[in-house]
Coordinates of C-alpha atoms in Angstrom, one line a residue:
X1 CA 95.6 111.0 95.4
X2 CA 97.5 107.9 96.2
X3 CA 96.1 104.5 97.3
X4 CA 98.6 102.0 98.6
X5 CA 98.0 98.3 99.0
X6 CA 100.7 96.9 101.3
X7 CA 101.1 93.2 100.6
X8 CA 100.0 91.1 97.6
X9 CA 98.8 87.9 99.2
X10 CA 95.2 86.7 98.9
X11 CA 93.7 89.8 100.4
X12 CA 96.0 92.3 98.8
X13 CA 95.9 91.0 95.3
X14 CA 92.1 90.6 95.4
X15 CA 91.7 94.2 96.7
X16 CA 94.2 95.6 94.2
X17 CA 92.5 94.0 91.2
X18 CA 89.1 95.3 92.4
X19 CA 90.5 98.8 92.9
X20 CA 92.0 98.8 89.4
X21 CA 88.4 98.3 88.1
X22 CA 86.8 100.9 90.3
X23 CA 89.2 103.8 91.0
X24 CA 89.1 106.8 88.6
X25 CA 92.2 107.5 86.5
X26 CA 93.1 110.4 88.6
X27 CA 93.9 108.1 91.5
X28 CA 97.4 106.6 91.7
X29 CA 97.4 102.9 92.9
X30 CA 100.6 101.3 94.2
X31 CA 101.0 97.7 95.4
X32 CA 104.0 96.8 97.5
X33 CA 105.2 93.3 98.2
X34 CA 108.6 91.8 99.0
X35 CA 108.2 89.2 96.3
X36 CA 107.6 89.7 92.6
X37 CA 105.1 86.9 92.5
X38 CA 101.9 86.0 94.4
X39 CA 102.0 82.6 96.0
X40 CA 98.9 80.4 96.1
X41 CA 99.5 79.6 99.7
X42 CA 96.9 76.9 100.2
X43 CA 98.6 74.8 97.5
X44 CA 102.1 75.2 98.9
X45 CA 102.1 71.8 100.7
X46 CA 101.8 70.0 97.4
X47 CA 105.2 71.3 96.3
X48 CA 106.8 69.2 99.1
X49 CA 105.9 66.0 97.1
X50 CA 105.7 67.5 93.6
X51 CA 108.3 70.3 93.2
X52 CA 107.3 70.8 89.6
X53 CA 104.1 72.4 90.8
X54 CA 106.0 75.5 92.0
X55 CA 105.5 77.3 88.7
X56 CA 101.7 76.5 88.8
X57 CA 101.2 78.1 92.2
X58 CA 103.0 81.4 91.6
X59 CA 101.6 84.4 89.7
X60 CA 103.7 87.2 88.4
X61 CA 102.3 90.4 89.9
X62 CA 103.2 92.6 86.9
X63 CA 101.3 90.1 84.6
X64 CA 98.0 90.5 86.5
X65 CA 98.2 94.1 87.7
X66 CA 98.3 97.3 85.6
X67 CA 99.2 99.6 88.4
X68 CA 102.6 100.4 89.9
X69 CA 104.1 97.4 91.6
X70 CA 107.0 97.9 94.1
X71 CA 109.1 95.0 95.2
X72 CA 110.1 95.9 98.7
X73 CA 109.6 94.7 102.3
X74 CA 107.2 96.8 104.3
X75 CA 109.1 97.2 107.6
X76 CA 106.9 99.6 109.4
X77 CA 103.4 101.1 109.1
X78 CA 102.2 104.3 110.7
X79 CA 98.4 104.1 110.3
X80 CA 97.6 107.6 111.7
X81 CA 100.3 109.3 109.7
X82 CA 99.5 107.5 106.4
X83 CA 103.1 106.3 105.9
X84 CA 104.9 103.0 105.4
X85 CA 108.6 102.3 105.6
X86 CA 110.0 100.2 102.8
X87 CA 113.2 98.1 103.3
X88 CA 113.9 99.9 106.6
X89 CA 114.7 103.2 104.8
X90 CA 112.3 104.6 102.2
X91 CA 109.1 106.3 103.3
X92 CA 106.0 105.7 101.2
X93 CA 103.2 108.2 101.9
X94 CA 99.6 107.5 101.0
X95 CA 96.1 109.1 101.2
X96 CA 94.4 105.7 101.7
X97 CA 96.2 102.6 102.7
X98 CA 95.3 98.9 103.0
X99 CA 97.6 96.8 105.2
X100 CA 97.4 93.3 103.7
X101 CA 100.7 91.9 105.0
X102 CA 99.2 88.6 106.1
X103 CA 100.8 86.5 108.9
X104 CA 104.0 84.7 109.4
X105 CA 104.9 81.6 111.4
X106 CA 104.9 82.0 115.1
X107 CA 107.5 80.2 117.2
X108 CA 106.3 81.6 120.5
X109 CA 109.9 81.9 121.9
X110 CA 110.0 78.1 122.3
X111 CA 113.7 77.4 122.8
X112 CA 115.4 76.0 119.7
X113 CA 112.3 75.6 117.6
X114 CA 113.1 78.5 115.2
X115 CA 116.6 77.2 114.8
X116 CA 115.8 73.5 114.3
X117 CA 112.4 73.4 112.6
X118 CA 111.4 74.3 109.1
X119 CA 108.1 76.3 108.7
X120 CA 105.9 76.2 105.6
X121 CA 105.3 79.7 104.4
X122 CA 107.4 80.1 101.2
X123 CA 108.4 78.0 98.3
X124 CA 111.9 77.7 99.7
X125 CA 110.4 76.1 102.8
X126 CA 108.6 73.5 100.8
X127 CA 111.8 72.7 98.8
X128 CA 113.8 72.5 102.1
X129 CA 111.3 70.2 103.7
X130 CA 111.5 67.9 100.7
X131 CA 115.2 67.9 100.5
X132 CA 115.6 67.1 104.2
X133 CA 113.1 64.3 104.0
X134 CA 114.8 62.7 101.1
X135 CA 118.0 62.5 103.1
X136 CA 116.3 60.4 105.8
X137 CA 117.1 56.8 106.2
X138 CA 114.8 53.9 107.0
X139 CA 113.5 54.1 110.5
X140 CA 114.1 57.8 110.8
X141 CA 111.4 60.1 112.1
X142 CA 110.0 63.4 110.8
X143 CA 107.9 65.3 113.3
X144 CA 105.3 67.9 112.2
X145 CA 104.5 70.2 115.1
X146 CA 101.0 71.7 114.9
X147 CA 97.9 70.0 113.3
X148 CA 96.1 72.9 111.9
X149 CA 95.4 73.0 108.2
X150 CA 99.0 73.4 107.1
X151 CA 100.2 70.7 109.5
X152 CA 97.6 68.2 108.4
X153 CA 98.4 68.9 104.7
X154 CA 102.2 68.6 105.0
X155 CA 101.9 65.5 107.1
X156 CA 99.8 63.9 104.4
X157 CA 102.3 64.8 101.7
X158 CA 105.2 63.4 103.8
X159 CA 103.2 60.2 104.5
X160 CA 102.8 59.7 100.7
X161 CA 106.6 60.1 100.3
X162 CA 107.3 57.8 103.2
X163 CA 105.1 55.0 101.8
X164 CA 108.1 53.3 100.1
X165 CA 110.3 53.5 103.2
X166 CA 110.3 52.8 106.9
X167 CA 110.4 56.5 107.8
X168 CA 107.8 57.6 110.4
X169 CA 105.7 60.7 110.0
X170 CA 104.5 61.9 113.5
X171 CA 102.0 64.7 113.8
X172 CA 101.8 66.5 117.2
X173 CA 98.9 68.8 118.3
X174 CA 98.6 70.6 121.6
X175 CA 94.8 70.6 121.5
X176 CA 92.7 67.5 121.9
X177 CA 92.0 67.0 118.2
X178 CA 93.6 67.7 114.8
X179 CA 92.3 70.7 112.9
X180 CA 91.1 72.1 116.2
X181 CA 89.4 75.2 114.7
X182 CA 87.1 73.0 112.5
X183 CA 83.8 71.1 113.4
X184 CA 84.1 67.7 115.2
X185 CA 82.9 65.7 112.2
X186 CA 85.7 67.2 110.1
X187 CA 88.3 66.6 112.8
X188 CA 87.3 62.9 113.0
X189 CA 87.4 62.5 109.2
X190 CA 90.8 64.2 109.0
X191 CA 92.2 62.1 111.8
X192 CA 91.1 58.9 110.2
X193 CA 92.5 59.9 106.8
X194 CA 95.9 60.7 108.4
X195 CA 96.0 57.4 110.2
X196 CA 95.0 55.5 107.1
X197 CA 97.8 57.3 105.2
X198 CA 100.3 56.0 107.8
X199 CA 100.7 59.2 110.0
X200 CA 101.2 58.7 113.7
X201 CA 98.9 61.3 115.4
X202 CA 99.4 62.5 118.9
X203 CA 97.0 65.1 120.3
X204 CA 97.1 66.8 123.6
X205 CA 100.9 67.0 123.2
X206 CA 102.5 70.4 123.3
X207 CA 106.0 71.3 122.2
X208 CA 108.2 73.0 124.8
X209 CA 111.5 73.3 122.8
X210 CA 113.9 71.5 120.5
X211 CA 117.5 70.9 119.7
X212 CA 119.2 69.2 116.7
X213 CA 117.7 65.8 117.3
X214 CA 115.2 66.0 120.1
X215 CA 111.9 67.7 120.8
X216 CA 111.1 68.6 124.4
X217 CA 107.4 68.1 125.2
X218 CA 105.3 70.0 127.7
X219 CA 104.9 67.0 129.8
X220 CA 108.6 66.9 130.5
X221 CA 109.4 64.0 128.2
X222 CA 111.7 64.1 125.1
X223 CA 111.0 62.9 121.6
X224 CA 113.8 61.8 119.3
X225 CA 113.5 63.1 115.7
X226 CA 115.5 63.4 112.5
X227 CA 113.5 66.2 110.9
X228 CA 111.2 68.8 112.4
X229 CA 108.6 70.8 110.5
X230 CA 106.8 73.5 112.4
X231 CA 103.2 74.6 111.6
X232 CA 102.3 75.5 115.1
X233 CA 100.6 78.9 114.6
X234 CA 100.8 82.4 113.1
X235 CA 101.6 85.9 114.2
X236 CA 101.4 89.3 112.6
X237 CA 103.9 91.0 110.3
X238 CA 107.0 92.5 111.8
X239 CA 105.8 95.8 110.3
X240 CA 103.0 95.7 112.9
X241 CA 105.4 94.5 115.7
X242 CA 104.3 90.9 115.1
X243 CA 100.8 91.8 116.2
X244 CA 97.5 91.2 114.5
X245 CA 95.7 94.3 115.7
X246 CA 92.0 94.1 116.5
X247 CA 89.7 96.0 114.1
X248 CA 86.0 96.4 113.9
X249 CA 83.8 95.7 110.9
X250 CA 85.0 98.9 109.2
X251 CA 88.6 97.4 109.3
X252 CA 90.1 100.7 110.3
X253 CA 93.6 100.9 111.8
X254 CA 93.7 104.7 111.4
X255 CA 91.8 107.5 109.9
X256 CA 92.7 106.4 106.3
X257 CA 94.4 103.1 106.9
X258 CA 92.6 99.7 106.9
X259 CA 93.7 96.2 107.6
X260 CA 92.5 93.3 105.4
X261 CA 93.0 89.6 105.7
X262 CA 95.2 87.8 108.2
X263 CA 97.0 91.1 109.0
X264 CA 94.3 91.8 111.7
X265 CA 91.6 90.2 113.8
X266 CA 88.1 91.4 113.2
X267 CA 85.8 91.6 116.3
X268 CA 82.3 92.7 116.9
X269 CA 81.1 95.4 119.3
X270 CA 81.5 93.0 122.2
X271 CA 85.1 92.2 121.3
X272 CA 84.3 88.8 120.0
X273 CA 85.9 87.4 116.9

């Protein structure tokens, strides 16, 4: 019998370590991830200001797992058939599978945003944001699009870096408050902390597109910028057609395939999240 864990983010690594402790020796466990290391995602923003932290927020999968670890991109999953396609070619069959592929940055087909903005999902993104920021001159503007948790965090790091210059850090949020999925008291505290740190915060301001030096806003106006960081939302893995499928409390995607973590949206019997 083979159990496959597809993805070694928070959900996948936690599940794999638990399965190593509980599965009998007769069961084969394989973990598949396109990277050889687990990234502590919620600490990624800190690398923008302190790149030396990169080594502290990555964990070698072979060092923490005793099972088979495959480095490959999961490019397709067939939940009912119990198969996954690796690197667009190889088929991995399993008896029980857990899809833990997480989520990626969503650009919502906004013209030019994918081409002209840097997301914050990988170490390379954090390094790129830092390098671009250090190239800015006095009076230049970096815009962070999206004031969810990642946007708030990276805006704060950039504000610390900008404290010795005249560069402006501008945080845009489409909703009426920063950290829109959090309680009002938290939103207020975060807003005040950002302003105190020197961040210019604009809520109720949606992005409609971008080019090399301008962001088009939903109200029809244009905003000049010198650097653009995009943290405006997430979507599912390409292996699931960029969808985050709805699952019930049993997390089933198929007869023997389950979705764990950000790969899916869990709803109750009434369809409510």
